[in-house]
Short mmCIF file of C-alpha atoms in Angstrom, two decimals:
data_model
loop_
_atom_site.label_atom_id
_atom_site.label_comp_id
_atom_site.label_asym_id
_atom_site.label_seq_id
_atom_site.Cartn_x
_atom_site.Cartn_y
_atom_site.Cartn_z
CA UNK A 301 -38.67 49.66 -42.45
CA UNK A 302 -36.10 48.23 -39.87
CA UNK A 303 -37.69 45.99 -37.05
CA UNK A 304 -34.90 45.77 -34.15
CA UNK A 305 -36.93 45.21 -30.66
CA UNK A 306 -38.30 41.60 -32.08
CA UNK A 307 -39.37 39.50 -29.67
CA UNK A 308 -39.30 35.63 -29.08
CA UNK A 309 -42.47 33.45 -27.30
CA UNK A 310 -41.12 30.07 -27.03
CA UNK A 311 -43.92 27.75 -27.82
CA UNK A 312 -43.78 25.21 -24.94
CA UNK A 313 -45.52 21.55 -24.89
CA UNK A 314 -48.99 21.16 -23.69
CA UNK A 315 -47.44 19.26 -20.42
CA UNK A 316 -45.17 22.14 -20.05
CA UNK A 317 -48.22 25.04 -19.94
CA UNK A 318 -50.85 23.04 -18.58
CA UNK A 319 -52.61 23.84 -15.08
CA UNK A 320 -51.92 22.07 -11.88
CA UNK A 321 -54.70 19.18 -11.84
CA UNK A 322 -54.98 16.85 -8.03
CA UNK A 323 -55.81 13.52 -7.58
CA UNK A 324 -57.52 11.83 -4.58
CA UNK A 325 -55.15 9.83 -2.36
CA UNK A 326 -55.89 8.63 1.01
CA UNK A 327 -53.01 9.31 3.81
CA UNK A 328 -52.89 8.52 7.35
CA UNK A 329 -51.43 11.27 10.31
CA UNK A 330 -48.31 9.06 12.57
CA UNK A 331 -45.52 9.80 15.08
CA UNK A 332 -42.43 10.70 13.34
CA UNK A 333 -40.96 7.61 15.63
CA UNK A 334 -43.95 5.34 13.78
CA UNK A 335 -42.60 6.16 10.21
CA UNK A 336 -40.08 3.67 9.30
CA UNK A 337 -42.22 0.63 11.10
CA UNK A 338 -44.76 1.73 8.43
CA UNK A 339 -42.99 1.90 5.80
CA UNK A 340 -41.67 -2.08 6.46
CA UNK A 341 -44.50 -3.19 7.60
CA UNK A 342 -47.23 -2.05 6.20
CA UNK A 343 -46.96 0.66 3.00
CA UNK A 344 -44.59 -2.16 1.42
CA UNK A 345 -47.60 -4.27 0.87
CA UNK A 346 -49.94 -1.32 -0.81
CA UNK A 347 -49.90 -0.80 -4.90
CA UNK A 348 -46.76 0.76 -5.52
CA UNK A 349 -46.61 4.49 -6.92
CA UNK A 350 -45.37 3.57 -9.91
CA UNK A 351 -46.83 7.11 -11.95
CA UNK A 352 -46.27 9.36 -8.65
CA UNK A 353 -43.00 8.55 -7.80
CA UNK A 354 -42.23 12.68 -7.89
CA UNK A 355 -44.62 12.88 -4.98
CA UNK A 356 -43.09 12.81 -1.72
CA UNK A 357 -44.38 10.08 0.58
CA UNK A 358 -44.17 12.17 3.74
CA UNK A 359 -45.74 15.71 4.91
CA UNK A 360 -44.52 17.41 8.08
CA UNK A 361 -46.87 19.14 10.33
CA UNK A 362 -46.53 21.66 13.03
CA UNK A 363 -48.86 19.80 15.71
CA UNK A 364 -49.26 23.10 17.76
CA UNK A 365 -50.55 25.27 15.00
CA UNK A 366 -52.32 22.42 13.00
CA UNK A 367 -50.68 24.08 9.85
CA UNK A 368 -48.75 23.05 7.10
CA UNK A 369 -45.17 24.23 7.61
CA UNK A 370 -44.45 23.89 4.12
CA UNK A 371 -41.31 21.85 5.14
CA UNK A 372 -40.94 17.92 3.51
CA UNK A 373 -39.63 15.01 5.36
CA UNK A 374 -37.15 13.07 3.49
CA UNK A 375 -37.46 9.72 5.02
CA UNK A 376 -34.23 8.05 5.90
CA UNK A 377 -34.28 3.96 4.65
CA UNK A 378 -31.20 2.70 6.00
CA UNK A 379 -29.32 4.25 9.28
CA UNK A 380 -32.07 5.89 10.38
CA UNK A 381 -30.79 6.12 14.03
CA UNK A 382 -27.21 7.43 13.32
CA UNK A 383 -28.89 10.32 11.25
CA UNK A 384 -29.54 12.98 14.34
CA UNK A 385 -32.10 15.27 12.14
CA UNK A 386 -34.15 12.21 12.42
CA UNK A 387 -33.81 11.64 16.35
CA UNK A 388 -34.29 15.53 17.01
CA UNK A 389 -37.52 15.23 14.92
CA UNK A 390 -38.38 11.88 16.65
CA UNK A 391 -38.07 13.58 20.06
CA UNK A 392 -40.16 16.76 19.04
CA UNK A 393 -43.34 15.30 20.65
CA UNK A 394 -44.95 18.80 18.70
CA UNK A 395 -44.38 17.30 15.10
CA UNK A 396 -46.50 14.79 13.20
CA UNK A 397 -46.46 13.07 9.86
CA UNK A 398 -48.34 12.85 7.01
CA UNK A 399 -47.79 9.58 4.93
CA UNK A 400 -49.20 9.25 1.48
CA UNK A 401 -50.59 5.68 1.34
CA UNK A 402 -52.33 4.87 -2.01
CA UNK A 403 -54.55 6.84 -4.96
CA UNK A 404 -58.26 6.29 -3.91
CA UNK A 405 -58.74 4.67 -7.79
CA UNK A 406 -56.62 2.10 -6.59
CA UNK A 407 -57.71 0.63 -3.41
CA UNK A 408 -60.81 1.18 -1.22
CA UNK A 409 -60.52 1.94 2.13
CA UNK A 410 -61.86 -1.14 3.83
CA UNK A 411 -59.38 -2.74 1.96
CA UNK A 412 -56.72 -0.48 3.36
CA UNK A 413 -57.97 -1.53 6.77
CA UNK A 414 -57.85 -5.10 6.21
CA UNK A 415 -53.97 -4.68 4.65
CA UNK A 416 -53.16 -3.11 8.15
CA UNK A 417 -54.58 -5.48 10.29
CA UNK A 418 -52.79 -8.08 8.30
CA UNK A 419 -49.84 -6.55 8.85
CA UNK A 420 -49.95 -6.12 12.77
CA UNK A 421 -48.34 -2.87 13.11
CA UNK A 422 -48.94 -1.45 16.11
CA UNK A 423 -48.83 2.67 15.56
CA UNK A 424 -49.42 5.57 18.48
CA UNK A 425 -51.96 7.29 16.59
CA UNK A 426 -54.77 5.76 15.67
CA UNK A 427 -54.93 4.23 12.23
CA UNK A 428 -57.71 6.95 10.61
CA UNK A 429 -56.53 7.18 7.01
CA UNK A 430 -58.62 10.47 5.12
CA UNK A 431 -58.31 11.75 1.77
CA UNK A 432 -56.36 14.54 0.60
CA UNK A 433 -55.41 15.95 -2.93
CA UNK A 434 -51.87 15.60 -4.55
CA UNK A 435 -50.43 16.82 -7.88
CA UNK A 436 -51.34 14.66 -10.23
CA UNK A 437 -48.67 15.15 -12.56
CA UNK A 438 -44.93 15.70 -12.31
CA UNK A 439 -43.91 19.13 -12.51
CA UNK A 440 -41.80 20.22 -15.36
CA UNK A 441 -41.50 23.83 -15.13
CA UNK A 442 -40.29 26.19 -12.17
CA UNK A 443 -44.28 27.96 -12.06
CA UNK A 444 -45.75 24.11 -11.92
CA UNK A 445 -43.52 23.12 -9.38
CA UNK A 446 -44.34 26.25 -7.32
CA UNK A 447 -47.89 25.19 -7.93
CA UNK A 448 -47.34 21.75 -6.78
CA UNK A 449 -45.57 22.52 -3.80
CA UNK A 450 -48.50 24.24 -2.53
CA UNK A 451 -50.38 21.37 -2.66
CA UNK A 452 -48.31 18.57 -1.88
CA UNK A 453 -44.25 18.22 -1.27
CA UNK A 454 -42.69 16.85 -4.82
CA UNK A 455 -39.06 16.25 -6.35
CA UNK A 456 -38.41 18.89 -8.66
CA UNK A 457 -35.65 18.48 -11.04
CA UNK A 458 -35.51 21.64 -13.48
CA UNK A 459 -34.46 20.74 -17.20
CA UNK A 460 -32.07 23.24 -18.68
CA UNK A 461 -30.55 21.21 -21.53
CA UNK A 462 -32.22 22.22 -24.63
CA UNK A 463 -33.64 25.25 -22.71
CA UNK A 464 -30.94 27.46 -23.11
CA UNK A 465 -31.99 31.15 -24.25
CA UNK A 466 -30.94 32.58 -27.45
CA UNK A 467 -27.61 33.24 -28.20
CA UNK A 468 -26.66 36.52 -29.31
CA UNK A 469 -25.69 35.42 -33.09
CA UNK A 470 -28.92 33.90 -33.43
CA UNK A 471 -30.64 37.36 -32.42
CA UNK A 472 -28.22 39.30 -34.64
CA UNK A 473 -29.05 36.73 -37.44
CA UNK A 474 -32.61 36.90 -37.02
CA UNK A 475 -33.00 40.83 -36.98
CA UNK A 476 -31.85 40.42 -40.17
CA UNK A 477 -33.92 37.16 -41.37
CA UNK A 478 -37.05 38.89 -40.46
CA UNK A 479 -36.72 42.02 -41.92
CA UNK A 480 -35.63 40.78 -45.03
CA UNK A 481 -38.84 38.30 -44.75
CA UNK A 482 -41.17 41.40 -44.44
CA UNK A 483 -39.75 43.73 -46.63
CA UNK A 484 -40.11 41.29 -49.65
CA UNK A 485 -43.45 41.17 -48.71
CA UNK A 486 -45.98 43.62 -49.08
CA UNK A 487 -48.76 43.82 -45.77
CA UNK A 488 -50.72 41.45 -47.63
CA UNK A 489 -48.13 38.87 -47.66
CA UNK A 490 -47.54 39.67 -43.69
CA UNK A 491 -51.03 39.30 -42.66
CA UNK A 492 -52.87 37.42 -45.15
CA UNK A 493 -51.97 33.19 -46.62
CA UNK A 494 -49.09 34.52 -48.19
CA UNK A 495 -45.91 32.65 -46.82
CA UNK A 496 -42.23 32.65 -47.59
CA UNK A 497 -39.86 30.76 -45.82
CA UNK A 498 -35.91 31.29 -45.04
CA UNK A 499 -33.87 28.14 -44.20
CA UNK A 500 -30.27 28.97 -42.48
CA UNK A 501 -28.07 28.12 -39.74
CA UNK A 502 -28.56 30.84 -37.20
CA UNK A 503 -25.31 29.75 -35.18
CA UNK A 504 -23.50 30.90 -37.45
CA UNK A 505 -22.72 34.14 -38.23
CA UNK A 506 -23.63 35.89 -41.22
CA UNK A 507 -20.55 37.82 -42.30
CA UNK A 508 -18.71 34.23 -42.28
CA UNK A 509 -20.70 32.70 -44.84
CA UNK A 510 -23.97 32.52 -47.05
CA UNK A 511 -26.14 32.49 -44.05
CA UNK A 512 -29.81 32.21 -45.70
CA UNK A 513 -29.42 28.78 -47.55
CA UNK A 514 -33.10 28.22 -49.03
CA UNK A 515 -35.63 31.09 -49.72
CA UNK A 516 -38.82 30.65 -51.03
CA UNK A 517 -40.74 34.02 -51.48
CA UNK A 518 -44.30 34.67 -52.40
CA UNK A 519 -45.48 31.13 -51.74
CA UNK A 520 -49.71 31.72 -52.31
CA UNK A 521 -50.69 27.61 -52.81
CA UNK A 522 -53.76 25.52 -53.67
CA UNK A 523 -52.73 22.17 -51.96
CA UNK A 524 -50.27 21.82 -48.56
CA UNK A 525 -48.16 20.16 -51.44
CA UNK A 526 -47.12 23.25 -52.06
CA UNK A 527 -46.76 25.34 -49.12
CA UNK A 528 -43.81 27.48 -49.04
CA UNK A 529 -42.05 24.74 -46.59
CA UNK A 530 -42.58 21.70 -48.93
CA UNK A 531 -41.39 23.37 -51.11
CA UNK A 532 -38.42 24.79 -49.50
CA UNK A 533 -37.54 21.33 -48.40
CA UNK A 534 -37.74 19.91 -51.60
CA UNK A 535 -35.08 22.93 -52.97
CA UNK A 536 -33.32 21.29 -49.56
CA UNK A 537 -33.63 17.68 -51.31
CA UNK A 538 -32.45 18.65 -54.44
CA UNK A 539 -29.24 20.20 -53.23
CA UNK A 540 -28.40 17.25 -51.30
CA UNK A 541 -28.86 15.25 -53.99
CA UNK A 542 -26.45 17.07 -56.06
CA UNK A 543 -24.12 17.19 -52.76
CA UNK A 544 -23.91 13.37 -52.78
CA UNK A 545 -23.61 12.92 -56.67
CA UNK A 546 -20.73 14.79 -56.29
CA UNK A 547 -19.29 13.14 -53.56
CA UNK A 548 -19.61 9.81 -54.88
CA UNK A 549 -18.15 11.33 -58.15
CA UNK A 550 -14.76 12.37 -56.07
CA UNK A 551 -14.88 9.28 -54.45
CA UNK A 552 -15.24 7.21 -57.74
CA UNK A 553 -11.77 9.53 -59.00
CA UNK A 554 -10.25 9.39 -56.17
CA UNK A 555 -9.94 5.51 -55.58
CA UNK A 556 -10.74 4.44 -58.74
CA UNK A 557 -12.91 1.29 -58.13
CA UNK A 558 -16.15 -0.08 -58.66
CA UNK A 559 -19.73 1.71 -57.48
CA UNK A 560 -20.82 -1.51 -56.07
CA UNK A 561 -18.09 -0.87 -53.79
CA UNK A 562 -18.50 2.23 -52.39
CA UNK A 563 -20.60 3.29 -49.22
CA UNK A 564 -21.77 6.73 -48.63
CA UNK A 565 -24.49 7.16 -46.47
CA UNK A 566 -22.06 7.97 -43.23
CA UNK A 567 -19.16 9.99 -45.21
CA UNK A 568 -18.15 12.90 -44.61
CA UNK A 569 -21.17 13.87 -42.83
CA UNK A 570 -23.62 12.93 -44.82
CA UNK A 571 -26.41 11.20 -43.08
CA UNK A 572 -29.18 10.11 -45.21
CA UNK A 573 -32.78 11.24 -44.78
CA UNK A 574 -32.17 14.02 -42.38
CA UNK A 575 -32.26 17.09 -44.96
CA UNK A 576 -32.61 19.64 -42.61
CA UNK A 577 -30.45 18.33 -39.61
CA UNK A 578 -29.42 21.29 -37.50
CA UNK A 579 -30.60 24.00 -39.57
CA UNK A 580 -33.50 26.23 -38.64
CA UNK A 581 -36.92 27.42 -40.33
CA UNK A 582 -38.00 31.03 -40.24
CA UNK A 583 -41.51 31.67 -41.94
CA UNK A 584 -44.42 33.85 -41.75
CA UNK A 585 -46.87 31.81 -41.19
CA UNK A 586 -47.82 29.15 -38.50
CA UNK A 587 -47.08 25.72 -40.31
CA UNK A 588 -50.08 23.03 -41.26
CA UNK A 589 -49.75 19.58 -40.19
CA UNK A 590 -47.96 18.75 -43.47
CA UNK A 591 -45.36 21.11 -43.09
CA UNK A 592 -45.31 20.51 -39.19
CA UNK A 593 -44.48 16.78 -40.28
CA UNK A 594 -42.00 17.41 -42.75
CA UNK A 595 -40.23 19.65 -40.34
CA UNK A 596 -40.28 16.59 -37.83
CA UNK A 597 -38.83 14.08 -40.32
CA UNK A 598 -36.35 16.78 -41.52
CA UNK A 599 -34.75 17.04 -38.29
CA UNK A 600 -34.49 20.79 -37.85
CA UNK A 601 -32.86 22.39 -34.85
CA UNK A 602 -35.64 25.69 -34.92
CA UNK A 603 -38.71 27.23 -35.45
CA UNK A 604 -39.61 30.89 -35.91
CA UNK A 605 -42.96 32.10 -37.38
CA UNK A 606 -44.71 35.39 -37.06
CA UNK A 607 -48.29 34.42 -37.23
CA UNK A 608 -50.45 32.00 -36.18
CA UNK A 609 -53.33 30.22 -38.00
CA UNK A 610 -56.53 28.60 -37.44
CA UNK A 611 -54.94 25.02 -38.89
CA UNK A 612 -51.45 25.67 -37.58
CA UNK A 613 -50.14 22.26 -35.95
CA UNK A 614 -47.54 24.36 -33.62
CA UNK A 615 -49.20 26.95 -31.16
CA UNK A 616 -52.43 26.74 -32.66
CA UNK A 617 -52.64 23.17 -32.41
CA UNK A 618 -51.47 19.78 -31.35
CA UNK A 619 -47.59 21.53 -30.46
CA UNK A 620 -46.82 19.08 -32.65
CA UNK A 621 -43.38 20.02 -32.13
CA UNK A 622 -43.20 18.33 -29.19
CA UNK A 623 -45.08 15.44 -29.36
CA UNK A 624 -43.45 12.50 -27.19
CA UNK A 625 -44.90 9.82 -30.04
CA UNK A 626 -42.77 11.38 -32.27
CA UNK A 627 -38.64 10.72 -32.90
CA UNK A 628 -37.44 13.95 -33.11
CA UNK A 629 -38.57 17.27 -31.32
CA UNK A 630 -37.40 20.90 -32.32
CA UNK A 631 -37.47 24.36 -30.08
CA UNK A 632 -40.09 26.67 -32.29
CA UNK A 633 -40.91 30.36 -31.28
CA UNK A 634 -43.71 33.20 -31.90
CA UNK A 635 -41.79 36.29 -33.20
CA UNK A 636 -43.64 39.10 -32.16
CA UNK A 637 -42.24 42.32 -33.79
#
């Protein structure tokens, strides 16, 4: 059997695919001409937004209508009168202004009250500050951030480093990973605890050299010990220990002087600990928390598995991948065939 239409699910974080939650702020409705006397005056001695500084501090509304217009206000600092978007919007008597003032958590209103009489600015609206709901966290994808703005104008940046899609050699390399993965394994080894794992460089392509650099088949074990990705990153371990012994060897020949002289962890490209750096895992089953670990530590570049489990530590669980209290972070996808 040849598999060619395989798909790839990208397994994102939890902040990545988690719902739009809100948060309780208070905000107060002012003249577009009241909005930088505020902002000196008054805002500057509220708690600062330290964990919402992707919200935008003002919302524009349509007076007439009474209706969001879906349009932010990008407040102006310094030189506000030599900017003439601001004066036309200060002489539109038919716009108003939504400032965000402080999360209700924070600060109580009567407090809020007794901060603006301290203050002594003197608005044309009365000072009525009500409660509205913001995004509570910053959005990280394009769908959150169309979520967001919905509720509340936010800064948006989207991330495309480390997002970029597959490249064709990794597709061409992987139609060819994966099949070889299930055809030396029968539809018990597919669909049941049997694992086997493939470690390779996928950017490279597979006519240029010995592609598939660790393979361990028919991995069926009683302790995560011995999963089929310790193990394959012990085969890893062992090879790079052999690398190095004979790199020091040709070292030692080369310049003929003492070991207690010689320094290897940064020749040549050998940097010590990281057995996996750059390379990427492809494996039939979802990895445990052990193997999820050792995958961290190794520094690998990808993930591909074909099913999930019930203690995987990827999809299943924790996206362990991704973890921000971790010091290393790797792309991992669902291949759906």
């Amino acid at each position: 059997m040849q598999l060619e239409n395989i798909k790839y699910n990208e397994i994102l974080s939890f902040n990545e695919t988690r719902s739009v939650e809100s948060v309780e702020f208070y905000a107060l409705d002012l003249k577009p001409q009241d909005s930088n006397k505020i902002l000196k005056q008054y805002v500057s001695k509220l708690p600062q937004l330290k964990d919402y500084l992707f919200l935008k501090r003002f919302k524009r509304v349509d007076i007439q209508s009474d209706s969001d217009t879906s349009k932010d206000f990008v407040h102006t600092f310094t030189n506000c009168t030599e900017n003439d978007n601001l004066r036309i919007l200060f002489d539109n008597n038919n716009i108003k202004l939504t400032i965000l003032l402080s999360p209700v958590s924070e600060v109580s209103l009567e407090e809020l009250e007794i901060i603006y009489k301290a203050s002594g600015t003197e608005l044309e609206l009365e000072f009525s500050p009500y409660i509205v709901n913001v995004p509570k966290y910053q959005p990280l994808t394009r769908d959150q951030f169309n979520q967001c703005k919905d509720i509340w104008p936010v800064n948006f940046k989207e991330i495309k480093i480390g997002k970029e899609p597959l490249t064709a050699t990794e597709k061409a390399n992987l139609t060819i990973i994966i099949n070889k993965l299930i055809n030396n394994n029968d539809q018990d080894g597919v669909s049941n605890n049997l694992n086997s794992v493939i470690i390779t460089d996928l950017t490279k392509k597979s006519e240029d050299n010995d592609s598939i650099l660790i393979e361990c088949l028919h991995s069926k074990p009683k302790t995560p010990v011995d999963h089929a990705i310790m193990k394959s990153i012990e085969v890893v371990a062992q090879k790079e220990r052999s690398k190095r012994a004979i790199h020091i060897d040709n070292i030692l020949k080369r310049k003929a002087i003492d070991n207690d002289d010689i320094t290897t962890d940064n020749d040549e490209g050998f940097e010590k600990g990281y057995l996996c750096k750059d390379l990427d895992v492809i494996t039939l089953q979802e990895p445990c928390a052990m193997c999820s670990m050792a995958l961290v530590h190794s520094r690998i570049r990808k993930l591909f598995y074909i099913n999930t489990h019930k203690s995987g530590c990827i999809e299943s669980n924790y996206r362990m991948h991704q973890l921000n209290d971790l010091n290393h972070k790797f792309r991992s996808y669902r291949v759906d065939l």
